[in-house]
PDB file of C-alpha atoms in Angstrom:
ATOM      1  CA  MET A  21      28.783 101.910  28.764  1.00 34.00           C
ATOM      2  CA  LYS A  22      29.082  99.736  31.845  1.00 35.00           C
ATOM      3  CA  ASN A  23      31.859 101.007  34.088  1.00 35.00           C
ATOM      4  CA  LYS A  24      35.042  99.227  33.056  1.00 38.00           C
ATOM      5  CA  PHE A  25      35.971  98.607  36.671  1.00 31.00           C
ATOM      6  CA  ASP A  26      32.684  97.000  37.778  1.00 33.00           C
ATOM      7  CA  ILE A  27      34.135  93.581  36.959  1.00 31.00           C
ATOM      8  CA  THR A  28      36.812  92.196  39.271  1.00 32.00           C
ATOM      9  CA  THR A  29      40.234  92.755  37.744  1.00 36.00           C
ATOM     10  CA  LYS A  30      43.710  91.488  38.559  1.00 34.00           C
ATOM     11  CA  GLU A  31      46.153  94.347  38.449  1.00 33.00           C
ATOM     12  CA  ASN A  32      49.867  94.266  39.248  1.00 32.00           C
ATOM     13  CA  VAL A  33      49.630  91.173  41.424  1.00 30.00           C
ATOM     14  CA  ARG A  34      51.548  87.914  41.529  1.00 34.00           C
ATOM     15  CA  ILE A  35      49.407  84.818  41.106  1.00 36.00           C
ATOM     16  CA  GLU A  36      51.186  81.453  41.029  1.00 45.00           C
ATOM     17  CA  ASN A  37      54.444  82.978  39.826  1.00 45.00           C
ATOM     18  CA  LYS A  38      52.692  85.057  37.166  1.00 50.00           C
ATOM     19  CA  TYR A  39      52.873  88.825  37.016  1.00 48.00           C
ATOM     20  CA  VAL A  40      49.417  89.775  35.788  1.00 58.00           C
ATOM     21  CA  HIS A  41      48.004  93.097  34.696  1.00 61.00           C
ATOM     22  CA  THR A  42      44.826  92.077  32.988  1.00 71.00           C
ATOM     23  CA  TYR A  43      41.169  92.933  32.637  1.00 80.00           C
ATOM     24  CA  ASN A  44      39.183  89.720  32.633  1.00 82.00           C
ATOM     25  CA  HIS A  45      35.568  89.901  31.431  1.00 84.00           C
ATOM     26  CA  LEU A  46      35.029  86.312  30.294  1.00 82.00           C
ATOM     27  CA  GLU A  47      31.846  85.876  32.305  1.00 84.00           C
ATOM     28  CA  ASP A  48      30.415  89.283  31.466  1.00 87.00           C
ATOM     29  CA  PRO A  49      32.033  90.704  28.286  1.00 91.00           C
ATOM     30  CA  LEU A  50      32.141  94.446  27.730  1.00 91.00           C
ATOM     31  CA  ILE A  51      30.358  95.883  24.704  1.00 91.00           C
ATOM     32  CA  PHE A  52      31.827  98.771  22.727  1.00 88.00           C
ATOM     33  CA  ASN A  53      29.325  99.436  19.940  1.00 85.00           C
ATOM     34  CA  ASP A  54      29.728  96.286  17.770  1.00 88.00           C
ATOM     35  CA  ILE A  55      32.832  95.055  19.620  1.00 91.00           C
ATOM     36  CA  ILE A  56      32.678  92.344  22.296  1.00 94.00           C
ATOM     37  CA  LEU A  57      35.709  92.502  24.602  1.00 94.00           C
ATOM     38  CA  TYR A  58      36.564  89.459  26.732  1.00 93.00           C
ATOM     39  CA  GLN A  59      40.098  90.132  27.927  1.00 92.00           C
ATOM     40  CA  LEU A  60      42.866  92.718  27.623  1.00 92.00           C
ATOM     41  CA  GLY A  61      46.171  92.917  29.406  1.00 90.00           C
ATOM     42  CA  GLU A  62      49.748  91.884  29.973  1.00 90.00           C
ATOM     43  CA  ILE A  63      51.281  88.778  31.549  1.00 88.00           C
ATOM     44  CA  TYR A  64      54.834  88.014  32.661  1.00 87.00           C
ATOM     45  CA  LEU A  65      55.407  84.274  33.191  1.00 84.00           C
ATOM     46  CA  ASN A  66      58.266  84.433  35.655  1.00 76.00           C
ATOM     47  CA  ASN A  67      59.677  81.591  37.740  1.00 66.00           C
ATOM     48  CA  SER A  68      58.755  78.820  35.292  1.00 66.00           C
ATOM     49  CA  ALA A  69      55.070  79.716  35.348  1.00 72.00           C
ATOM     50  CA  VAL A  70      52.676  78.386  32.749  1.00 77.00           C
ATOM     51  CA  VAL A  71      49.197  79.231  31.543  1.00 83.00           C
ATOM     52  CA  ASP A  72      47.461  75.893  32.020  1.00 84.00           C
ATOM     53  CA  PRO A  73      45.427  74.333  29.192  1.00 88.00           C
ATOM     54  CA  HIS A  74      42.089  76.094  28.849  1.00 86.00           C
ATOM     55  CA  THR A  75      39.399  76.169  26.190  1.00 90.00           C
ATOM     56  CA  HIS A  76      38.717  79.500  24.529  1.00 90.00           C
ATOM     57  CA  LEU A  77      35.227  80.821  24.216  1.00 90.00           C
ATOM     58  CA  ASP A  78      33.885  82.043  20.883  1.00 92.00           C
ATOM     59  CA  TYR A  79      36.527  84.754  20.425  1.00 93.00           C
ATOM     60  CA  PHE A  80      39.829  85.442  18.697  1.00 94.00           C
ATOM     61  CA  GLU A  81      42.832  86.137  20.901  1.00 95.00           C
ATOM     62  CA  VAL A  82      45.851  88.097  19.666  1.00 96.00           C
ATOM     63  CA  SER A  83      49.108  87.947  21.625  1.00 95.00           C
ATOM     64  CA  TYR A  84      52.260  90.023  21.125  1.00 95.00           C
ATOM     65  CA  ILE A  85      55.532  88.827  22.662  1.00 93.00           C
ATOM     66  CA  ILE A  86      57.213  91.784  24.389  1.00 91.00           C
ATOM     67  CA  SER A  87      60.240  89.781  25.529  1.00 89.00           C
ATOM     68  CA  GLY A  88      61.442  86.283  26.265  1.00 87.00           C
ATOM     69  CA  THR A  89      60.822  82.958  24.573  1.00 86.00           C
ATOM     70  CA  GLY A  90      58.420  80.102  25.076  1.00 86.00           C
ATOM     71  CA  MET A  91      55.828  77.899  23.514  1.00 87.00           C
ATOM     72  CA  PHE A  92      52.210  78.466  22.511  1.00 91.00           C
ATOM     73  CA  VAL A  93      50.192  75.238  22.337  1.00 89.00           C
ATOM     74  CA  SER A  94      46.981  75.183  20.288  1.00 92.00           C
ATOM     75  CA  ASN A  95      44.941  71.969  20.312  1.00 90.00           C
ATOM     76  CA  GLY A  96      48.109  70.071  21.151  1.00 87.00           C
ATOM     77  CA  LYS A  97      50.245  71.647  18.406  1.00 87.00           C
ATOM     78  CA  LYS A  98      53.315  73.412  19.781  1.00 84.00           C
ATOM     79  CA  GLN A  99      54.854  76.555  18.286  1.00 85.00           C
ATOM     80  CA  MET A 100      57.907  78.377  19.568  1.00 85.00           C
ATOM     81  CA  VAL A 101      57.484  82.130  20.038  1.00 87.00           C
ATOM     82  CA  LYS A 102      59.962  84.899  20.752  1.00 88.00           C
ATOM     83  CA  LYS A 103      60.219  88.640  21.126  1.00 88.00           C
ATOM     84  CA  GLY A 104      58.396  90.454  18.336  1.00 89.00           C
ATOM     85  CA  ASP A 105      56.070  87.562  17.444  1.00 90.00           C
ATOM     86  CA  LEU A 106      52.366  88.111  16.964  1.00 93.00           C
ATOM     87  CA  PHE A 107      50.244  85.002  17.537  1.00 94.00           C
ATOM     88  CA  LEU A 108      46.618  84.512  16.544  1.00 95.00           C
ATOM     89  CA  SER A 109      44.532  82.100  18.617  1.00 94.00           C
ATOM     90  CA  LEU A 110      41.222  80.832  17.241  1.00 94.00           C
ATOM     91  CA  PRO A 111      37.779  80.453  18.825  1.00 93.00           C
ATOM     92  CA  GLU A 112      37.010  77.332  20.863  1.00 92.00           C
ATOM     93  CA  GLU A 113      40.487  75.825  20.732  1.00 93.00           C
ATOM     94  CA  VAL A 114      42.434  74.471  23.688  1.00 92.00           C
ATOM     95  CA  HIS A 115      45.221  76.912  24.480  1.00 89.00           C
ATOM     96  CA  GLU A 116      48.312  76.572  26.688  1.00 89.00           C
ATOM     97  CA  ILE A 117      51.392  78.756  27.166  1.00 90.00           C
ATOM     98  CA  ILE A 118      54.758  77.523  28.442  1.00 85.00           C
ATOM     99  CA  SER A 119      57.510  80.008  29.238  1.00 85.00           C
ATOM    100  CA  ASP A 120      61.254  79.462  28.974  1.00 81.00           C
ATOM    101  CA  THR A 121      62.787  79.112  32.436  1.00 78.00           C
ATOM    102  CA  TYR A 122      65.770  81.363  31.793  1.00 79.00           C
ATOM    103  CA  ASP A 123      64.192  83.799  29.327  1.00 83.00           C
ATOM    104  CA  PRO A 124      60.593  84.124  30.555  1.00 87.00           C
ATOM    105  CA  LEU A 125      57.770  85.322  28.365  1.00 88.00           C
ATOM    106  CA  ARG A 126      56.187  88.714  28.769  1.00 91.00           C
ATOM    107  CA  TYR A 127      53.323  89.443  26.420  1.00 93.00           C
ATOM    108  CA  TYR A 128      50.296  91.598  25.691  1.00 93.00           C
ATOM    109  CA  TYR A 129      47.033  89.983  24.671  1.00 94.00           C
ATOM    110  CA  VAL A 130      43.463  90.852  23.742  1.00 95.00           C
ATOM    111  CA  ALA A 131      40.463  88.545  23.290  1.00 94.00           C
ATOM    112  CA  VAL A 132      37.672  89.926  21.146  1.00 94.00           C
ATOM    113  CA  SER A 133      34.698  89.148  18.964  1.00 93.00           C
ATOM    114  CA  PHE A 134      32.013  91.169  17.206  1.00 90.00           C
ATOM    115  CA  LYS A 135      28.238  91.183  17.168  1.00 91.00           C
ATOM    116  CA  ASP A 136      26.486  88.952  14.636  1.00 89.00           C
ATOM    117  CA  GLY A 137      25.626  90.569  11.331  1.00 87.00           C
ATOM    118  CA  THR A 138      28.426  93.143  11.483  1.00 87.00           C
ATOM    119  CA  TYR A 139      31.110  93.689   8.880  1.00 82.00           C
ATOM    120  CA  MET A 140      33.877  92.945  11.379  1.00 84.00           C
ATOM    121  CA  LYS A 141      32.260  89.643  12.349  1.00 86.00           C
ATOM    122  CA  ASP A 142      32.161  88.686   8.672  1.00 86.00           C
ATOM    123  CA  ILE A 143      35.851  89.383   8.039  1.00 83.00           C
ATOM    124  CA  LEU A 144      36.966  87.568  11.197  1.00 87.00           C
ATOM    125  CA  TYR A 145      34.937  84.385  10.874  1.00 86.00           C
ATOM    126  CA  THR A 146      36.153  83.320   7.446  1.00 84.00           C
ATOM    127  CA  LYS A 147      37.346  79.887   6.325  1.00 80.00           C
ATOM    128  CA  GLN A 148      40.750  81.471   5.691  1.00 80.00           C
ATOM    129  CA  LEU A 149      41.363  82.580   9.264  1.00 87.00           C
ATOM    130  CA  LEU A 150      39.558  79.659  10.907  1.00 88.00           C
ATOM    131  CA  GLY A 151      41.516  77.212   8.732  1.00 86.00           C
ATOM    132  CA  LEU A 152      44.988  78.451   9.646  1.00 87.00           C
ATOM    133  CA  ASP A 153      47.285  75.891  11.227  1.00 85.00           C
ATOM    134  CA  PRO A 154      49.182  77.168  14.311  1.00 85.00           C
ATOM    135  CA  ILE A 155      52.410  77.262  12.298  1.00 82.00           C
ATOM    136  CA  ASN A 156      50.771  79.821  10.001  1.00 84.00           C
ATOM    137  CA  ARG A 157      49.428  81.928  12.853  1.00 89.00           C
ATOM    138  CA  ILE A 158      52.792  83.394  13.866  1.00 88.00           C
ATOM    139  CA  HIS A 159      53.871  86.691  12.353  1.00 86.00           C
ATOM    140  CA  HIS A 160      57.217  88.202  13.281  1.00 83.00           C
ATOM    141  CA  THR A 161      57.153  91.995  13.513  1.00 80.00           C
ATOM    142  CA  LYS A 162      60.432  93.770  12.811  1.00 69.00           C
ATOM    143  CA  ASN A 163      59.631  96.947  14.709  1.00 65.00           C
ATOM    144  CA  PHE A 164      57.582  98.084  17.690  1.00 66.00           C
ATOM    145  CA  ASP A 165      54.335  98.773  15.819  1.00 82.00           C
ATOM    146  CA  PHE A 166      52.280  96.223  17.715  1.00 89.00           C
ATOM    147  CA  PHE A 167      53.930  97.038  21.033  1.00 90.00           C
ATOM    148  CA  ASN A 168      52.772 100.609  20.521  1.00 91.00           C
ATOM    149  CA  LYS A 169      49.334  99.527  19.305  1.00 92.00           C
ATOM    150  CA  PHE A 170      48.793  97.455  22.452  1.00 93.00           C
ATOM    151  CA  SER A 171      50.086 100.267  24.668  1.00 91.00           C
ATOM    152  CA  ASP A 172      47.643 102.667  23.010  1.00 92.00           C
ATOM    153  CA  LEU A 173      44.773 100.180  23.463  1.00 92.00           C
ATOM    154  CA  ILE A 174      45.418  99.704  27.167  1.00 90.00           C
ATOM    155  CA  GLY A 175      45.937 103.442  27.663  1.00 90.00           C
ATOM    156  CA  ALA A 176      42.611 104.245  26.002  1.00 90.00           C
ATOM    157  CA  PHE A 177      40.837 101.496  27.947  1.00 90.00           C
ATOM    158  CA  GLU A 178      42.121 102.775  31.280  1.00 88.00           C
ATOM    159  CA  SER A 179      41.372 106.409  30.480  1.00 88.00           C
ATOM    160  CA  ASN A 180      38.366 108.059  32.069  1.00 87.00           C
ATOM    161  CA  SER A 181      38.120 110.934  29.611  1.00 87.00           C
ATOM    162  CA  ASP A 182      34.867 111.830  27.886  1.00 85.00           C
ATOM    163  CA  TYR A 183      36.118 110.284  24.646  1.00 87.00           C
ATOM    164  CA  SER A 184      37.797 107.144  26.038  1.00 87.00           C
ATOM    165  CA  GLU A 185      35.074 104.700  24.965  1.00 88.00           C
ATOM    166  CA  TYR A 186      34.915 106.059  21.420  1.00 90.00           C
ATOM    167  CA  LYS A 187      38.707 106.196  21.119  1.00 92.00           C
ATOM    168  CA  PHE A 188      39.132 102.661  22.430  1.00 92.00           C
ATOM    169  CA  SER A 189      36.487 101.356  20.026  1.00 92.00           C
ATOM    170  CA  LEU A 190      38.225 102.943  17.030  1.00 93.00           C
ATOM    171  CA  LEU A 191      41.686 101.780  18.105  1.00 93.00           C
ATOM    172  CA  LEU A 192      40.529  98.199  18.664  1.00 93.00           C
ATOM    173  CA  LYS A 193      38.707  98.029  15.345  1.00 91.00           C
ATOM    174  CA  ALA A 194      41.787  99.352  13.502  1.00 92.00           C
ATOM    175  CA  PHE A 195      43.956  96.881  15.457  1.00 93.00           C
ATOM    176  CA  ILE A 196      41.837  93.898  14.394  1.00 92.00           C
ATOM    177  CA  ILE A 197      41.857  95.041  10.766  1.00 90.00           C
ATOM    178  CA  ASP A 198      45.673  95.199  10.900  1.00 90.00           C
ATOM    179  CA  VAL A 199      45.769  91.646  12.240  1.00 91.00           C
ATOM    180  CA  VAL A 200      43.339  90.367   9.594  1.00 89.00           C
ATOM    181  CA  GLU A 201      45.408  91.972   6.816  1.00 87.00           C
ATOM    182  CA  ILE A 202      48.458  90.080   8.077  1.00 86.00           C
ATOM    183  CA  PHE A 203      46.854  86.656   8.239  1.00 85.00           C
ATOM    184  CA  GLU A 204      44.228  86.693   5.480  1.00 80.00           C
ATOM    185  CA  ASN A 205      46.864  86.230   2.763  1.00 70.00           C
ATOM    186  CA  VAL A 206      48.700  83.367   4.478  1.00 66.00           C
ATOM    187  CA  GLU A 207      48.604  80.233   2.359  1.00 54.00           C
ATOM    188  CA  ILE A 208      46.925  77.362   4.165  1.00 50.00           C
ATOM    189  CA  ASP A 209      49.232  74.357   4.035  1.00 44.00           C
ATOM    190  CA  LYS A 210      47.581  71.484   2.204  1.00 43.00           C
ATOM    191  CA  PRO A 211      48.498  67.834   2.838  1.00 43.00           C
ATOM    192  CA  TYR A 212      50.616  66.270   0.138  1.00 41.00           C
ATOM    193  CA  SER A 213      49.950  62.768  -1.127  1.00 41.00           C
ATOM    194  CA  PRO A 214      52.804  60.399  -2.090  1.00 42.00           C
ATOM    195  CA  LEU A 215      51.793  60.885  -5.742  1.00 35.00           C
ATOM    196  CA  GLU A 216      52.283  64.642  -5.490  1.00 44.00           C
ATOM    197  CA  LEU A 217      55.642  64.100  -3.837  1.00 42.00           C
ATOM    198  CA  SER A 218      56.873  61.757  -6.550  1.00 47.00           C
ATOM    199  CA  ASN A 219      58.147  64.724  -8.561  1.00 55.00           C
ATOM    200  CA  THR A 220      61.497  65.682  -7.054  1.00 58.00           C
ATOM    201  CA  ASP A 221      61.432  69.094  -8.706  1.00 58.00           C
ATOM    202  CA  SER A 222      58.160  69.762  -6.952  1.00 67.00           C
ATOM    203  CA  ILE A 223      59.626  68.560  -3.644  1.00 73.00           C
ATOM    204  CA  TYR A 224      62.575  70.908  -3.980  1.00 72.00           C
ATOM    205  CA  TYR A 225      60.287  73.826  -4.745  1.00 73.00           C
ATOM    206  CA  GLU A 226      58.027  73.128  -1.768  1.00 79.00           C
ATOM    207  CA  ILE A 227      60.948  72.656   0.634  1.00 84.00           C
ATOM    208  CA  THR A 228      62.752  75.817  -0.425  1.00 82.00           C
ATOM    209  CA  LYS A 229      59.492  77.802  -0.438  1.00 81.00           C
ATOM    210  CA  TYR A 230      58.702  76.679   3.098  1.00 85.00           C
ATOM    211  CA  ILE A 231      62.189  77.441   4.433  1.00 86.00           C
ATOM    212  CA  ASP A 232      62.285  80.862   2.778  1.00 84.00           C
ATOM    213  CA  LYS A 233      58.841  81.735   4.103  1.00 85.00           C
ATOM    214  CA  ASN A 234      59.519  80.579   7.681  1.00 86.00           C
ATOM    215  CA  LEU A 235      63.200  81.469   7.957  1.00 85.00           C
ATOM    216  CA  LEU A 236      62.801  83.550  11.121  1.00 83.00           C
ATOM    217  CA  THR A 237      60.322  81.333  12.959  1.00 81.00           C
ATOM    218  CA  MET A 238      61.577  77.807  12.279  1.00 78.00           C
ATOM    219  CA  THR A 239      63.032  76.027  15.290  1.00 71.00           C
ATOM    220  CA  ASN A 240      63.650  72.624  13.739  1.00 76.00           C
ATOM    221  CA  LEU A 241      64.002  71.384  10.168  1.00 79.00           C
ATOM    222  CA  LYS A 242      61.461  68.704  10.977  1.00 79.00           C
ATOM    223  CA  ASP A 243      58.941  71.539  10.736  1.00 83.00           C
ATOM    224  CA  VAL A 244      59.395  71.118   6.967  1.00 84.00           C
ATOM    225  CA  SER A 245      58.394  67.460   6.992  1.00 80.00           C
ATOM    226  CA  ASN A 246      55.414  68.210   9.230  1.00 80.00           C
ATOM    227  CA  ALA A 247      54.233  70.933   6.849  1.00 81.00           C
ATOM    228  CA  LEU A 248      54.689  68.723   3.766  1.00 78.00           C
ATOM    229  CA  ASN A 249      53.173  65.714   5.544  1.00 76.00           C
ATOM    230  CA  HIS A 250      56.052  63.399   4.685  1.00 76.00           C
ATOM    231  CA  ASN A 251      58.946  61.600   6.349  1.00 75.00           C
ATOM    232  CA  TYR A 252      61.873  63.902   7.174  1.00 74.00           C
ATOM    233  CA  SER A 253      64.566  61.365   6.242  1.00 75.00           C
ATOM    234  CA  TYR A 254      62.957  60.820   2.845  1.00 75.00           C
ATOM    235  CA  LEU A 255      62.758  64.544   2.104  1.00 80.00           C
ATOM    236  CA  SER A 256      66.320  65.103   3.261  1.00 79.00           C
ATOM    237  CA  ARG A 257      67.649  62.245   1.121  1.00 78.00           C
ATOM    238  CA  ILE A 258      65.790  63.430  -1.994  1.00 76.00           C
ATOM    239  CA  PHE A 259      66.974  66.989  -1.463  1.00 79.00           C
ATOM    240  CA  LYS A 260      70.619  65.938  -1.029  1.00 80.00           C
ATOM    241  CA  ASN A 261      70.682  63.435  -3.921  1.00 77.00           C
ATOM    242  CA  LYS A 262      69.182  65.792  -6.440  1.00 70.00           C
ATOM    243  CA  PHE A 263      70.689  69.138  -5.466  1.00 69.00           C
ATOM    244  CA  GLY A 264      74.000  68.305  -3.823  1.00 76.00           C
ATOM    245  CA  GLN A 265      73.355  70.073  -0.522  1.00 79.00           C
ATOM    246  CA  THR A 266      71.444  69.105   2.572  1.00 82.00           C
ATOM    247  CA  MET A 267      68.326  70.874   3.755  1.00 82.00           C
ATOM    248  CA  PHE A 268      70.337  72.142   6.721  1.00 83.00           C
ATOM    249  CA  GLU A 269      72.987  73.625   4.420  1.00 84.00           C
ATOM    250  CA  TYR A 270      70.331  75.413   2.399  1.00 83.00           C
ATOM    251  CA  TYR A 271      68.618  76.702   5.565  1.00 86.00           C
ATOM    252  CA  SER A 272      71.953  77.850   7.001  1.00 87.00           C
ATOM    253  CA  ILE A 273      73.067  79.790   3.920  1.00 88.00           C
ATOM    254  CA  GLN A 274      69.660  81.440   3.610  1.00 87.00           C
ATOM    255  CA  LYS A 275      69.947  82.637   7.208  1.00 89.00           C
ATOM    256  CA  LEU A 276      73.472  83.910   6.611  1.00 91.00           C
ATOM    257  CA  ASN A 277      72.430  85.753   3.448  1.00 89.00           C
ATOM    258  CA  TYR A 278      69.683  87.397   5.457  1.00 90.00           C
ATOM    259  CA  ALA A 279      72.234  88.289   8.160  1.00 90.00           C
ATOM    260  CA  LYS A 280      74.405  89.873   5.490  1.00 90.00           C
ATOM    261  CA  LYS A 281      71.453  91.974   4.358  1.00 89.00           C
ATOM    262  CA  LEU A 282      70.765  93.107   7.932  1.00 91.00           C
ATOM    263  CA  ILE A 283      74.409  94.129   8.378  1.00 91.00           C
ATOM    264  CA  GLU A 284      74.260  96.119   5.155  1.00 89.00           C
ATOM    265  CA  GLU A 285      71.128  97.910   6.339  1.00 87.00           C
ATOM    266  CA  GLY A 286      73.053  99.005   9.421  1.00 85.00           C
ATOM    267  CA  ASN A 287      70.102  99.156  11.841  1.00 88.00           C
ATOM    268  CA  MET A 288      71.118  96.318  14.171  1.00 89.00           C
ATOM    269  CA  SER A 289      74.250  95.358  16.069  1.00 92.00           C
ATOM    270  CA  ILE A 290      75.986  92.037  15.416  1.00 92.00           C
ATOM    271  CA  THR A 291      74.668  90.702  18.732  1.00 92.00           C
ATOM    272  CA  LYS A 292      71.091  91.702  17.926  1.00 92.00           C
ATOM    273  CA  ILE A 293      71.310  90.095  14.493  1.00 91.00           C
ATOM    274  CA  SER A 294      72.575  86.900  16.097  1.00 89.00           C
ATOM    275  CA  ASN A 295      69.638  86.858  18.527  1.00 88.00           C
ATOM    276  CA  TYR A 296      67.143  87.841  15.839  1.00 88.00           C
ATOM    277  CA  LEU A 297      68.162  84.881  13.675  1.00 88.00           C
ATOM    278  CA  ASN A 298      68.053  82.464  16.639  1.00 84.00           C
ATOM    279  CA  TYR A 299      71.748  81.577  16.790  1.00 84.00           C
ATOM    280  CA  THR A 300      72.731  80.003  20.081  1.00 82.00           C
ATOM    281  CA  SER A 301      75.471  82.596  20.588  1.00 86.00           C
ATOM    282  CA  VAL A 302      77.308  85.426  18.849  1.00 89.00           C
ATOM    283  CA  TYR A 303      80.324  83.140  18.631  1.00 88.00           C
ATOM    284  CA  VAL A 304      78.393  80.499  16.683  1.00 87.00           C
ATOM    285  CA  PHE A 305      76.962  83.182  14.398  1.00 89.00           C
ATOM    286  CA  SER A 306      80.390  84.750  13.745  1.00 91.00           C
ATOM    287  CA  ARG A 307      81.992  81.395  13.024  1.00 90.00           C
ATOM    288  CA  SER A 308      79.234  80.393  10.597  1.00 89.00           C
ATOM    289  CA  PHE A 309      79.372  83.771   8.855  1.00 91.00           C
ATOM    290  CA  LYS A 310      83.159  83.576   8.442  1.00 91.00           C
ATOM    291  CA  ASN A 311      82.990  80.013   7.117  1.00 89.00           C
ATOM    292  CA  ALA A 312      80.471  81.132   4.498  1.00 87.00           C
ATOM    293  CA  PHE A 313      81.898  84.518   3.452  1.00 89.00           C
ATOM    294  CA  GLY A 314      85.561  84.429   4.479  1.00 92.00           C
ATOM    295  CA  VAL A 315      85.295  87.275   7.001  1.00 91.00           C
ATOM    296  CA  SER A 316      83.607  87.728  10.353  1.00 92.00           C
ATOM    297  CA  PRO A 317      80.413  89.802  10.626  1.00 91.00           C
ATOM    298  CA  LYS A 318      82.363  92.551  12.405  1.00 92.00           C
ATOM    299  CA  VAL A 319      85.002  92.742   9.699  1.00 91.00           C
ATOM    300  CA  TYR A 320      82.297  92.733   7.018  1.00 90.00           C
ATOM    301  CA  LYS A 321      80.519  95.584   8.794  1.00 90.00           C
ATOM    302  CA  ASP A 322      83.761  97.554   9.216  1.00 88.00           C
ATOM    303  CA  ASN A 323      84.648  97.095   5.547  1.00 87.00           C
ATOM    304  CA  LEU A 324      81.229  98.421   4.569  1.00 86.00           C
ATOM    305  CA  SER A 325      81.744 101.502   6.709  1.00 80.00           C
ATOM    306  CA  LYS A 326      85.135 102.164   5.122  1.00 77.00           C
ATOM    307  CA  THR A 327      83.672 101.778   1.634  1.00 76.00           C
ATOM    308  CA  GLN A 328      80.818 104.170   2.403  1.00 69.00           C
ATOM    309  CA  LYS A 329      83.176 106.798   3.799  1.00 64.00           C
ATOM    310  CA  SER A 330      85.594 106.668   0.845  1.00 57.00           C
TER     311      SER A 330
END
């Protein structure tokens, strides 16, 4: 194996307001058996830094948001990302990353491909993965699995032990398989014609299915109209006229029901639940919860504790 440190790297340095700890091998990729490694590392976009628009080579890039919020732009399509999100970038697309000024992004990433004629190349370069819209390339992880996976990858890559190359190769291959398993079953959104949308029952089903599926990643209800390829006002009017509640009301109660479930599970504080569900503040979350269920999240949690102890 070529020495990992033969190629110039950028480690623990500040470059244009970016904290960068990355191994960049775009011009001379590293080969680990059938794996082709282009980049691996961590970036912290402090002080309003951005990753300027750039065109990917023929590789897949996987990013995991460690902390902060921001926007990933793929071929002009913008998607909000937050802590715990996994984002899949496709070969040869124009990529840009914009960090939130007050809650800057910190993320791990790896850019990889495989040799032609290999099994891994075949499972990566499928119509399913290559056809995914950016909105379907975000997966929210509820634990630290991918944080740990990335940490293990970087640790193995930086190791100089006798088995480091073999270990890194196995870890990376398992990592990519995990990513493929997540995204290979995502339904590719198909455009809807006016004829298909003439059935209001069908509209309701598609709207509710989309909201339920994207509850934790949606940033705007207009995402629904973009996904269904139809005017937002029209969808909202149809939804309200037929079912007696607005799309926002449905979205809000679904989020609150999910919050209720998280409280019952008892693994997260009220503040963390509020952040996890993208409420602007704990106060807004508590008020919405009380309006829906008659008690505040804290009181609901306390009542559960009393019931469990009795």
